[in-house]
XYZ file of C-alpha atoms in Angstrom:
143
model
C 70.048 154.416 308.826
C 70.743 157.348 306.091
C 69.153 156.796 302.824
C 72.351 157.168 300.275
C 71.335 160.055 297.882
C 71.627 159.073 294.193
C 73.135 161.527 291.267
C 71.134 162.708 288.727
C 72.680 160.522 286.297
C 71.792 157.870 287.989
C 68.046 158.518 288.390
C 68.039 159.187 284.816
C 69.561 156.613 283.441
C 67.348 154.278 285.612
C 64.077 156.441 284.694
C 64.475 156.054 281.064
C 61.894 154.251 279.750
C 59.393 155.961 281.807
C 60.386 159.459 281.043
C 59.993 157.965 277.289
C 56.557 156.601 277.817
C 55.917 160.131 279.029
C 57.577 162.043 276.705
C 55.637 160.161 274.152
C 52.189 160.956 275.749
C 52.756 164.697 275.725
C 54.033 164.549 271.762
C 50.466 162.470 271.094
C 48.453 165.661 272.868
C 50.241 168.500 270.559
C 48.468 168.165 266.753
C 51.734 170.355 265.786
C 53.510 167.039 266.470
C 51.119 164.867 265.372
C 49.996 166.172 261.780
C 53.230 164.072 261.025
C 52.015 160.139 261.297
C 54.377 157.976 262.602
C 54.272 154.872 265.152
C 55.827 155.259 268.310
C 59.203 153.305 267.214
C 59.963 155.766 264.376
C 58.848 159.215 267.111
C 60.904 157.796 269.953
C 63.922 156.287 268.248
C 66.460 158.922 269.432
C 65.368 158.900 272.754
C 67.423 156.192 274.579
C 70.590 157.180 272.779
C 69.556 161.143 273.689
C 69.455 160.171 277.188
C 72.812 157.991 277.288
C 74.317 160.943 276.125
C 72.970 162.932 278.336
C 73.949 160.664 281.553
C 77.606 160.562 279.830
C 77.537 164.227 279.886
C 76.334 164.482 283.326
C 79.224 162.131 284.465
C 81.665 163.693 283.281
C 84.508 165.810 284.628
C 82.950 169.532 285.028
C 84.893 171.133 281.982
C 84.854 168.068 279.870
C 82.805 168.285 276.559
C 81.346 164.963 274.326
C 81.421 165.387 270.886
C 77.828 166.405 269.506
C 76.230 162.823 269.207
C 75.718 160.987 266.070
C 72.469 160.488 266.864
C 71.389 164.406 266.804
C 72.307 164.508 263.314
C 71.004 161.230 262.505
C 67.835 162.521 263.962
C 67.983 166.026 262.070
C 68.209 164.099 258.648
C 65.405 161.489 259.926
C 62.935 164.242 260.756
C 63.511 166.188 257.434
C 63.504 162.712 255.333
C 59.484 162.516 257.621
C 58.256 165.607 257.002
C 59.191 167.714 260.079
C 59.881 171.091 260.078
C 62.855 172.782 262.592
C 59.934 174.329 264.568
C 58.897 171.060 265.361
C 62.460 169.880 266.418
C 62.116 172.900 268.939
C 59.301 171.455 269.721
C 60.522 167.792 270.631
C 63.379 168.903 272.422
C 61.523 171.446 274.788
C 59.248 168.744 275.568
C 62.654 166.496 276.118
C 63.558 168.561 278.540
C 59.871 169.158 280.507
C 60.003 164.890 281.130
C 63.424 165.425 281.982
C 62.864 167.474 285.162
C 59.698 166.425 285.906
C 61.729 163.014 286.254
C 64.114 164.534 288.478
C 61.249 166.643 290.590
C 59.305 163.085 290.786
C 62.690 161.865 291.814
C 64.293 164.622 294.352
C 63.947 162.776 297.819
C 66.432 160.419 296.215
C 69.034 162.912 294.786
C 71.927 164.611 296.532
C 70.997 168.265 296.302
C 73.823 169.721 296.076
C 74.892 168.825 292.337
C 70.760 169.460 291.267
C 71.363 172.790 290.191
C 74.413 172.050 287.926
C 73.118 169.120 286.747
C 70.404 171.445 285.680
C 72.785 173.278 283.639
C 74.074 170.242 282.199
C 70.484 169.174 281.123
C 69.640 172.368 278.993
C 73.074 172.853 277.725
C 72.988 169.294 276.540
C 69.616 169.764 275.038
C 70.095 172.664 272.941
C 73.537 171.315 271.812
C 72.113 168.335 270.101
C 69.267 170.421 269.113
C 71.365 172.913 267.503
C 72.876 169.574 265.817
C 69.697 168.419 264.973
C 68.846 171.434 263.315
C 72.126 172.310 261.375
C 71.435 168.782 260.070
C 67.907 169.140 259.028
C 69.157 172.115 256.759
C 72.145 170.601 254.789
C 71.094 168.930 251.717
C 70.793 164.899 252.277
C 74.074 163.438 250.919
């Protein structure tokens, strides 16, 4: 019997919480992240609505866009509002996207190879779009 090869939606959306719990640990070992007190509600709260997006995106028709998520510019504002600077949103999303294929690399006996490396694309264009959000929102003045 062939073991059915999952998409990479589909391991991420099931892998969220774990790629959380580890995307957490590596912001607790950077003092650049750190400096910047906050429990882990208030540090993660993006997360599970950055990765919905994300498996949205990834589901999608190949030249289909989402709008930029609400949630990137919620989470520019939130980070100014704490005391964060846009070097540290840099930061948070490279480290984003670290858990994110060291999920998938944990992960690749299960996934059909053949869509990895566009999936790949997906991931880091994703990324740096609601970055880019994140950080255009950080800079306007708070309404």
């Amino acid at each position: 019997m062939t073991k059915k090869l999952k998409s990479v939606a589909t391991i991420l959306e099931r892998e969220v919480a774990p790629a959380i719990k580890e995307w957490l640990r590596r912001v607790n070992l950077l003092p650049s992240l750190t400096r910047i007190s906050l429990d882990d509600e208030d540090r993660t709260f993006h997360l599970p609505a950055l990765f919905h997006d994300l498996v949205c995106r990834l589901r999608l028709a190949k030249d289909a866009r989402l709008p930029v998520s609400s949630v990137a510019t919620a989470h520019g504002q939130r980070r100014r509002d704490q005391g964060y600077s846009p070097a540290m949103l840099v930061e948070e999303s490279r480290l984003f996207q670290v858990v994110t294929f060291q999920t998938l690399q944990l992960h690749q006996g299960e996934l059909d190879q053949g869509q990895l490396l566009s999936a790949i694309m997906v991931i880091a264009d994703e990324a740096d779009l609601q970055l880019g959000q994140a950080v255009r929102c950080w800079e306007a003045p708070a309404a």
